Short mmCIF file of C-alpha atoms in Angstrom, two decimals:
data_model
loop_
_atom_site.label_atom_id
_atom_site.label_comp_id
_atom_site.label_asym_id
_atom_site.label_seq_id
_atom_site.Cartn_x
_atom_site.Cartn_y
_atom_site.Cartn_z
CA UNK A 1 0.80 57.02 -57.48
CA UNK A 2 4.46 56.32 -57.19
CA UNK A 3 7.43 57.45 -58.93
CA UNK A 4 7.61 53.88 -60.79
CA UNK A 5 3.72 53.97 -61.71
CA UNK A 6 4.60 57.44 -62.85
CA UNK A 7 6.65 56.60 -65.48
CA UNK A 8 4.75 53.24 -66.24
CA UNK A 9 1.77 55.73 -66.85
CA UNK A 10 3.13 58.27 -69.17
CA UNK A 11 4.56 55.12 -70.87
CA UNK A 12 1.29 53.81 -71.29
CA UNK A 13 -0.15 57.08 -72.39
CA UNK A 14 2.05 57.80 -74.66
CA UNK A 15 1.14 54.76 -76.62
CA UNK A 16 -2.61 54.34 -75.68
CA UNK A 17 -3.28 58.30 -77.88
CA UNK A 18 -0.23 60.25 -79.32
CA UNK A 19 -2.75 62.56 -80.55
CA UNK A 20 -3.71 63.21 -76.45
CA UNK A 21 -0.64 63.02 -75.35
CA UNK A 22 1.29 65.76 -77.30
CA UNK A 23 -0.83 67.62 -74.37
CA UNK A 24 1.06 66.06 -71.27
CA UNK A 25 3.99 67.57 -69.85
CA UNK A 26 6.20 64.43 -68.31
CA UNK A 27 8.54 66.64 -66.80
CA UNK A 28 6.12 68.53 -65.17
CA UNK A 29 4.02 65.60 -63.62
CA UNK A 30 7.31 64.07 -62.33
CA UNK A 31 8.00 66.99 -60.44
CA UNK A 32 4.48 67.88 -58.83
CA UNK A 33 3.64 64.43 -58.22
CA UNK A 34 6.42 64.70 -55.37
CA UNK A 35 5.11 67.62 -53.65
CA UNK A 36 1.19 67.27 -55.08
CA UNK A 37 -0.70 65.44 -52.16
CA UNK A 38 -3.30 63.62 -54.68
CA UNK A 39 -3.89 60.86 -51.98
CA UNK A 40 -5.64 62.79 -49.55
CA UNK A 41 -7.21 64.34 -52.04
CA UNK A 42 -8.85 61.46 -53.46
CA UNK A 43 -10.50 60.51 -50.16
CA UNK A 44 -14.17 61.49 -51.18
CA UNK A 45 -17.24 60.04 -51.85
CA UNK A 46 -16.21 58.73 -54.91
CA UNK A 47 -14.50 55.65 -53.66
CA UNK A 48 -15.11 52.06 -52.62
CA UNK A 49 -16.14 52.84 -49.17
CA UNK A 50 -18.08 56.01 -50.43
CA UNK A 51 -20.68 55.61 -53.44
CA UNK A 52 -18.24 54.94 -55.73
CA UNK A 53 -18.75 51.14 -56.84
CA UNK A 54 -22.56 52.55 -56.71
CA UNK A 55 -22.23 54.98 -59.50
CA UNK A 56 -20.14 52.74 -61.37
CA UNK A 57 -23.14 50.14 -61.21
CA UNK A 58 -25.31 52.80 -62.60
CA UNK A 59 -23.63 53.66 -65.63
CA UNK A 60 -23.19 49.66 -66.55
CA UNK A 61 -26.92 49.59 -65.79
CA UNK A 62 -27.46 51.95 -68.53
CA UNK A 63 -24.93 54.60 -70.17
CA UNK A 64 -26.96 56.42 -72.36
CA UNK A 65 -29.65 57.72 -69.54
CA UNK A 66 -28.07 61.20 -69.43
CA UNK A 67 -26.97 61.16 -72.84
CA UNK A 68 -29.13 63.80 -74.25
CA UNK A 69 -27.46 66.45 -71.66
CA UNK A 70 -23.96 65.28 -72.52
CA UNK A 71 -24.75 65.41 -76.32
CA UNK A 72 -26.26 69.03 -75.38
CA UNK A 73 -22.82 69.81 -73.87
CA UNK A 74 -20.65 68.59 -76.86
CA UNK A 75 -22.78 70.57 -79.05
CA UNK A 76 -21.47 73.57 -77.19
CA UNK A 77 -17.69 72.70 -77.47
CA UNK A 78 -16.85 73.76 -81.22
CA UNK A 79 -18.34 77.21 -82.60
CA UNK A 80 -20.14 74.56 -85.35
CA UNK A 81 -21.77 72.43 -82.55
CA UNK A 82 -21.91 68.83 -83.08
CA UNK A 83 -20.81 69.43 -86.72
CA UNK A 84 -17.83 70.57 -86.06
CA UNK A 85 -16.55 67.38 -83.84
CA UNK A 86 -13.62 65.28 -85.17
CA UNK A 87 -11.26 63.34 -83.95
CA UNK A 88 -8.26 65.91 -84.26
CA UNK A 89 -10.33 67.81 -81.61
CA UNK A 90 -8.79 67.64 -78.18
CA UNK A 91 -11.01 67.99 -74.96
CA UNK A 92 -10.25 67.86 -71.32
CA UNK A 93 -12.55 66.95 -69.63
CA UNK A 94 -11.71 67.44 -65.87
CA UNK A 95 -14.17 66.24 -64.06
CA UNK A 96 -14.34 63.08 -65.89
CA UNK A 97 -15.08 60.20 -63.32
CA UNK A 98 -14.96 56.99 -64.89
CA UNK A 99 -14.87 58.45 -68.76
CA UNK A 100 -18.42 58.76 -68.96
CA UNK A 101 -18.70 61.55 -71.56
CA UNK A 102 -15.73 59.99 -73.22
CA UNK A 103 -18.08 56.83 -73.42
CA UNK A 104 -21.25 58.44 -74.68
CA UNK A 105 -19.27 60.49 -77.23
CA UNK A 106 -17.89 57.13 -78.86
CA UNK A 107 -20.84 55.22 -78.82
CA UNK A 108 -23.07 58.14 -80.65
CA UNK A 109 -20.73 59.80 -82.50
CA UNK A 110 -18.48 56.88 -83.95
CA UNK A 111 -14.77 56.75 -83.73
CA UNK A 112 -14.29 59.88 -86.66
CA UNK A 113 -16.54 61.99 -85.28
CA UNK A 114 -15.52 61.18 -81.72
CA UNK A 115 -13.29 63.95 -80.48
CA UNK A 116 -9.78 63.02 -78.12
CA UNK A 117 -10.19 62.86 -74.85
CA UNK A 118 -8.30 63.79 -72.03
CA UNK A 119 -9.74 62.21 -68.95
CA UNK A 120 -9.15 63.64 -65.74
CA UNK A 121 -10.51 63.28 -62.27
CA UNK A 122 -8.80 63.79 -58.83
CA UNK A 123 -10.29 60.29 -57.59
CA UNK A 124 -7.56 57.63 -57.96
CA UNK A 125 -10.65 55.26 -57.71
CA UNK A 126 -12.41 56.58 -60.80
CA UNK A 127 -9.24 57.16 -62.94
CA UNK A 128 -8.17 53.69 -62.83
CA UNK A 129 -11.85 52.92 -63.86
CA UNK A 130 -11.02 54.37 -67.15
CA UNK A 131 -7.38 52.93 -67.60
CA UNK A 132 -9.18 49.39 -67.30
CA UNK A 133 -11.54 50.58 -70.06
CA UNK A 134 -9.21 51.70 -71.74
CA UNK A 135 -9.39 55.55 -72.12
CA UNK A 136 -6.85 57.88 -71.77
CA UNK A 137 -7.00 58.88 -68.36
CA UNK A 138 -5.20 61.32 -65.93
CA UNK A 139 -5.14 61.77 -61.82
CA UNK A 140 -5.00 65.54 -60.92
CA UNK A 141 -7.39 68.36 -59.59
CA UNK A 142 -9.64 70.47 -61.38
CA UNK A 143 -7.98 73.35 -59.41
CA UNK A 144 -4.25 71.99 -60.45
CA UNK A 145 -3.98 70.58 -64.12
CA UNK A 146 -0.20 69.96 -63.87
CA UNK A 147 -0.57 67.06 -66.16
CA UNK A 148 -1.64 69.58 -69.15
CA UNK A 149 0.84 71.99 -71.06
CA UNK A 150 -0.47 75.99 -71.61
CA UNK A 151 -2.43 76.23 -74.66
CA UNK A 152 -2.50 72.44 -75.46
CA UNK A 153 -6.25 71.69 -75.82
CA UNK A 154 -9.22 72.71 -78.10
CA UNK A 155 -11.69 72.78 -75.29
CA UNK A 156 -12.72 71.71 -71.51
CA UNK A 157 -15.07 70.68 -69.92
CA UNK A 158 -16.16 70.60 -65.95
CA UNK A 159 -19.51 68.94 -65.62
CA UNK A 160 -21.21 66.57 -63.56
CA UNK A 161 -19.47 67.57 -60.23
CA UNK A 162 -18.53 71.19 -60.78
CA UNK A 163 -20.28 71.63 -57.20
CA UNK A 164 -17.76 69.37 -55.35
CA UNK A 165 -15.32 72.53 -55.99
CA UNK A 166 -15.21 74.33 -53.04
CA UNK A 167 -16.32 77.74 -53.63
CA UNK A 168 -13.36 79.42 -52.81
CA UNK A 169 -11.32 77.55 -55.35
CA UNK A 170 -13.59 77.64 -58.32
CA UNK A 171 -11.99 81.01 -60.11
CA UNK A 172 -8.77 79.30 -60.13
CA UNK A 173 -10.14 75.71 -61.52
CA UNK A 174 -11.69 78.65 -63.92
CA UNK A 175 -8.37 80.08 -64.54
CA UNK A 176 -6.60 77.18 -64.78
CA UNK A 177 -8.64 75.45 -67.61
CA UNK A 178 -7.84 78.78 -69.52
CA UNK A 179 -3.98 78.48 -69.05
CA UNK A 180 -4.20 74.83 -70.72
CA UNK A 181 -6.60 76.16 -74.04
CA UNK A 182 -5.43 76.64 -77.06
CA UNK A 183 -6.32 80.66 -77.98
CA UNK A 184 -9.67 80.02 -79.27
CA UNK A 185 -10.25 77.11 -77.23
CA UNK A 186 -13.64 77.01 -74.90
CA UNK A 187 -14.96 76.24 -71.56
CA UNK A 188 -18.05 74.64 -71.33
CA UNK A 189 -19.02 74.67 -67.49
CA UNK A 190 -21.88 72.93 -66.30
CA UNK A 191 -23.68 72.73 -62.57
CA UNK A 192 -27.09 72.77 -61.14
CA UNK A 193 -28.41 75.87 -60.32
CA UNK A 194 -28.56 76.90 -56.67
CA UNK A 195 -32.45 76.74 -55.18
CA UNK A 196 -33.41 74.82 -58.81
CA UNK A 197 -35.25 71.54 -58.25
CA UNK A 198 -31.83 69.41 -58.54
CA UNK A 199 -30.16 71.16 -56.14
CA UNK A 200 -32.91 70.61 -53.77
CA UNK A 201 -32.90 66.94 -54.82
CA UNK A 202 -28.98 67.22 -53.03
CA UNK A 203 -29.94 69.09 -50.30
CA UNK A 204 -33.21 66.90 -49.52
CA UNK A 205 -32.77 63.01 -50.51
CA UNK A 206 -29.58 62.41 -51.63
CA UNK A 207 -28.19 64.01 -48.11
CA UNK A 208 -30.54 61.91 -46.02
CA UNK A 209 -30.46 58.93 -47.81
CA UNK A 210 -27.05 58.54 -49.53
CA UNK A 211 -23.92 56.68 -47.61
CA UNK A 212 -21.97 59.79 -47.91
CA UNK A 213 -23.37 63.64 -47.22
CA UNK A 214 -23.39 66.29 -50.08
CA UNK A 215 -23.29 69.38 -48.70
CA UNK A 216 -22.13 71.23 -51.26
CA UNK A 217 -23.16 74.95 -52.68
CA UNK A 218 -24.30 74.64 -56.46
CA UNK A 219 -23.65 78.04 -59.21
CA UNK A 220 -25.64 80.54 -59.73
CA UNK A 221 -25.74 82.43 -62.81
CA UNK A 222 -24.27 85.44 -61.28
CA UNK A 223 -21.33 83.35 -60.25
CA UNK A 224 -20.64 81.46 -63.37
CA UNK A 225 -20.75 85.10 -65.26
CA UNK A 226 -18.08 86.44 -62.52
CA UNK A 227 -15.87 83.42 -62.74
CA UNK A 228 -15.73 83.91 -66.56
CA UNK A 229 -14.78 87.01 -66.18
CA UNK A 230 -11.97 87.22 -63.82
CA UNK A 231 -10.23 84.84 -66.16
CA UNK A 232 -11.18 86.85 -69.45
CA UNK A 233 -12.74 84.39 -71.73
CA UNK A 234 -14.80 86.39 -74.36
CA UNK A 235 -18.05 85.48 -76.00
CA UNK A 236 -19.37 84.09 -72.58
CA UNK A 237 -23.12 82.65 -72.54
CA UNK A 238 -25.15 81.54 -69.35
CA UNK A 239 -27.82 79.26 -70.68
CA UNK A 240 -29.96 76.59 -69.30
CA UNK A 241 -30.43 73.20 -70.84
CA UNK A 242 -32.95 70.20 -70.17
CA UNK A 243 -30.49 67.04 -68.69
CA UNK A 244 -32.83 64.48 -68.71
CA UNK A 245 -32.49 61.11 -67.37
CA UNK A 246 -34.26 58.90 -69.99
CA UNK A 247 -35.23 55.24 -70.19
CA UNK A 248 -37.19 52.82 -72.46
CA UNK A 249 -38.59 49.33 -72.02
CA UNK A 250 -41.53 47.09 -72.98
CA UNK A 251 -43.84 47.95 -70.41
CA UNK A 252 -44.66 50.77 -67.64
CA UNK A 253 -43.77 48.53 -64.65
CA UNK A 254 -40.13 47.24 -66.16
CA UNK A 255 -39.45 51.11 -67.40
CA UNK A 256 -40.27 52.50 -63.95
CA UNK A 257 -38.03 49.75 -62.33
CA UNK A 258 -35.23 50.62 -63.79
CA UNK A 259 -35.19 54.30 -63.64
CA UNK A 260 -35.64 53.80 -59.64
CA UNK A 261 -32.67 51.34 -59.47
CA UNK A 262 -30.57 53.67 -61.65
CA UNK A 263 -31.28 56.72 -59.12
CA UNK A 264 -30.42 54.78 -56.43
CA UNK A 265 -27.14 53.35 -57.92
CA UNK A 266 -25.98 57.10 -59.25
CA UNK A 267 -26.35 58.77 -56.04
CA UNK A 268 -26.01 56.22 -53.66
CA UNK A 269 -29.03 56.25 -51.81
CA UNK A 270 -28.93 52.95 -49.45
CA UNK A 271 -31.05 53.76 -47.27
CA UNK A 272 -33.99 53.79 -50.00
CA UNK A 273 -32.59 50.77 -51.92
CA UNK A 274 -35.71 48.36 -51.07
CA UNK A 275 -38.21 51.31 -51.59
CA UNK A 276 -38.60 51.39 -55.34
CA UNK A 277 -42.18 53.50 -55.10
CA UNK A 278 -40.51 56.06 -52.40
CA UNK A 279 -37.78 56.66 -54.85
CA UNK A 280 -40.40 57.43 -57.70
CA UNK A 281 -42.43 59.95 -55.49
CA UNK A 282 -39.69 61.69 -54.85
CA UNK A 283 -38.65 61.67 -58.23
CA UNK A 284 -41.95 62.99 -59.21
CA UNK A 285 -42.22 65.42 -56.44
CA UNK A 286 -38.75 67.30 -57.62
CA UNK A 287 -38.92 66.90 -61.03
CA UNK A 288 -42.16 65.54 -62.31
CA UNK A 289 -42.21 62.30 -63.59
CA UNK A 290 -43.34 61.68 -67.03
CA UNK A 291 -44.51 58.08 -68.25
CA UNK A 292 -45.36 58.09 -72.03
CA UNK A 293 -45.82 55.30 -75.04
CA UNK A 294 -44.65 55.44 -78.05
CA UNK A 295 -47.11 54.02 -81.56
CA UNK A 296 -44.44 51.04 -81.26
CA UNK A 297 -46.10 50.08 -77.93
CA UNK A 298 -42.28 51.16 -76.38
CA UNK A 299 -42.84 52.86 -73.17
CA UNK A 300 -40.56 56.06 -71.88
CA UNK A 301 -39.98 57.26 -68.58
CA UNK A 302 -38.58 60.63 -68.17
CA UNK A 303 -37.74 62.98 -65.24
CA UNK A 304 -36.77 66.46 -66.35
CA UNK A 305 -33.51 67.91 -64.47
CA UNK A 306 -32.55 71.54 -65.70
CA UNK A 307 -29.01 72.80 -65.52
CA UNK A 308 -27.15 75.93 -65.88
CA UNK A 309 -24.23 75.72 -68.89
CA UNK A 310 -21.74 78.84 -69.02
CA UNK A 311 -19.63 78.71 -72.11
CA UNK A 312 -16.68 80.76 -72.93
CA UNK A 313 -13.82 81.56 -75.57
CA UNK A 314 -10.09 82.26 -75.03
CA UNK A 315 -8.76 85.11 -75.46
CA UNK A 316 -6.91 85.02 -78.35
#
């Protein structure tokens, strides 16, 4: 991003959510973005020539898939759960892709409810995904939130990608979503647990058969606990939710078709693209897949992904 997209952006910012923005620091983002080397940073898989355009696919294919696990995951980001969301509520969520809990949120929880997002994702690609929809949308590092002033936001999120942090750098992507909460404020952290049936999903098919490898170590519980820690949030829980991937249609065939297009599309997976009954045994082999109908004659496939959610408090 250049100096005059710089100040085009904040421009735009400022006027797309004053509510957001009174978390943005323009004097500090004019300064790091001339010694912050974003650009080589944003050369992973979540580009053009990686699976990028892929997982965007997906999510037009069908947003509300994972929605039970990010509704899970908003319930844990006010001390009332869902309840408590409003739209005076600020969240950051920093590993936000394209917007896509930002999209969820407003589509089930309505604008009032919806809380203010702060979208943020170090992949140029992705970010200017959610400027063309329209969210409020930054380009920085999970490790480096220059963008956000200390104590500026009621709560963060990292989730769906937390693994892509290399281990080495994950207390201070801890550490620095404390600096930007408010006292109070909470972390909601999410990842698939290392040796669970997701992470083997990684390790095993979406390695072999993606366009781009994913070798990357997932939490443990041990770890999320320690990271927690070393940047003294209080009230920290390890817990482990049910992240489903969900669809509905009018018959088992149509149902079943979809959820195998959808898998390939999120994680890339070329090389099974034409194999829709490989993708479901292997879907069913990891996770168990779970075909039911509903009294309404509406049919539901279901696979079951589990993930590990640490959640923590601010220090007052």
């Amino acid at each position: 991003m250049f100096p005059n997209r710089v100040e085009s952006h904040i421009a735009r910012l400022k006027k797309l959510d004053p509510m957001a923005f009174t978390a943005i620091d323009p004097r500090i983002v004019r300064e790091s973005f001339a010694h912050t080397d974003l650009v080589k940073l944003s050369r992973n898989e979540f580009t053009p020539e990686g699976r990028g355009s892929d997982y965007l696919d997906s999510i037009q294919l069908s947003l509300l898939a994972r929605s039970e696990g990010v509704m899970d995951l908003l319930d844990k980001m006010h001390p009332n759960g869902r309840d408590g969301l409003c739209s005076s509520l600020i969240i950051c969520d920093l590993l936000a892709g394209d917007g896509y809990v930002n999209k969820v949120a407003q589509q089930l929880l309505g604008a009032a409810r919806c809380p203010t997002f702060i979208n943020s994702d170090i992949s140029q690609f992705m970010v200017d995904r959610c400027i063309r929809d329209g969210l409020f949308a930054i380009w920085q590092s999970a490790t480096d939130p220059f963008w956000i002033r200390d104590g500026s936001v009621d709560g963060v999120l990292m989730a769906y990608g937390t693994h892509h942090i290399p281990r080495a750098q994950r207390a201070t992507a801890v550490q620095a979503a404390a600096r930007i909460l408010r006292p109070g404020g909470i972390l909601v952290l999410h990842d698939f647990e290392e040796g669970s049936p997701t992470a083997r999903w990684f390790a095993d098919v979406v390695s072999l058969y993606s366009v781009t490898p994913h070798d990357y170590p997932h939490f443990t519980a041990g770890e999320v606990l320690d990271l927690f820690a070393v940047a003294q949030f209080d009230e920290v829980t390890v817990q482990r939710i049910t992240d489903p991937f969900v669809f509905h249609g009018g018959d088992e065939q149509s149902v079943l078709q979809l959820l195998a297009e959808y898998v390939v599309k999120m994680y890339g997976l070329e090389k099974l693209r034409p194999h829709t009954q490989r993708v479901l045994a292997l879907l069913d082999k990891h996770f168990g897949l779970v075909v039911t109908r509903s009294s309404q004659g509406e049919f539901e496939a279901r696979i079951a992904r589990n993930a590990l959610v640490g959640r923590g408090r601010r220090v007052a």
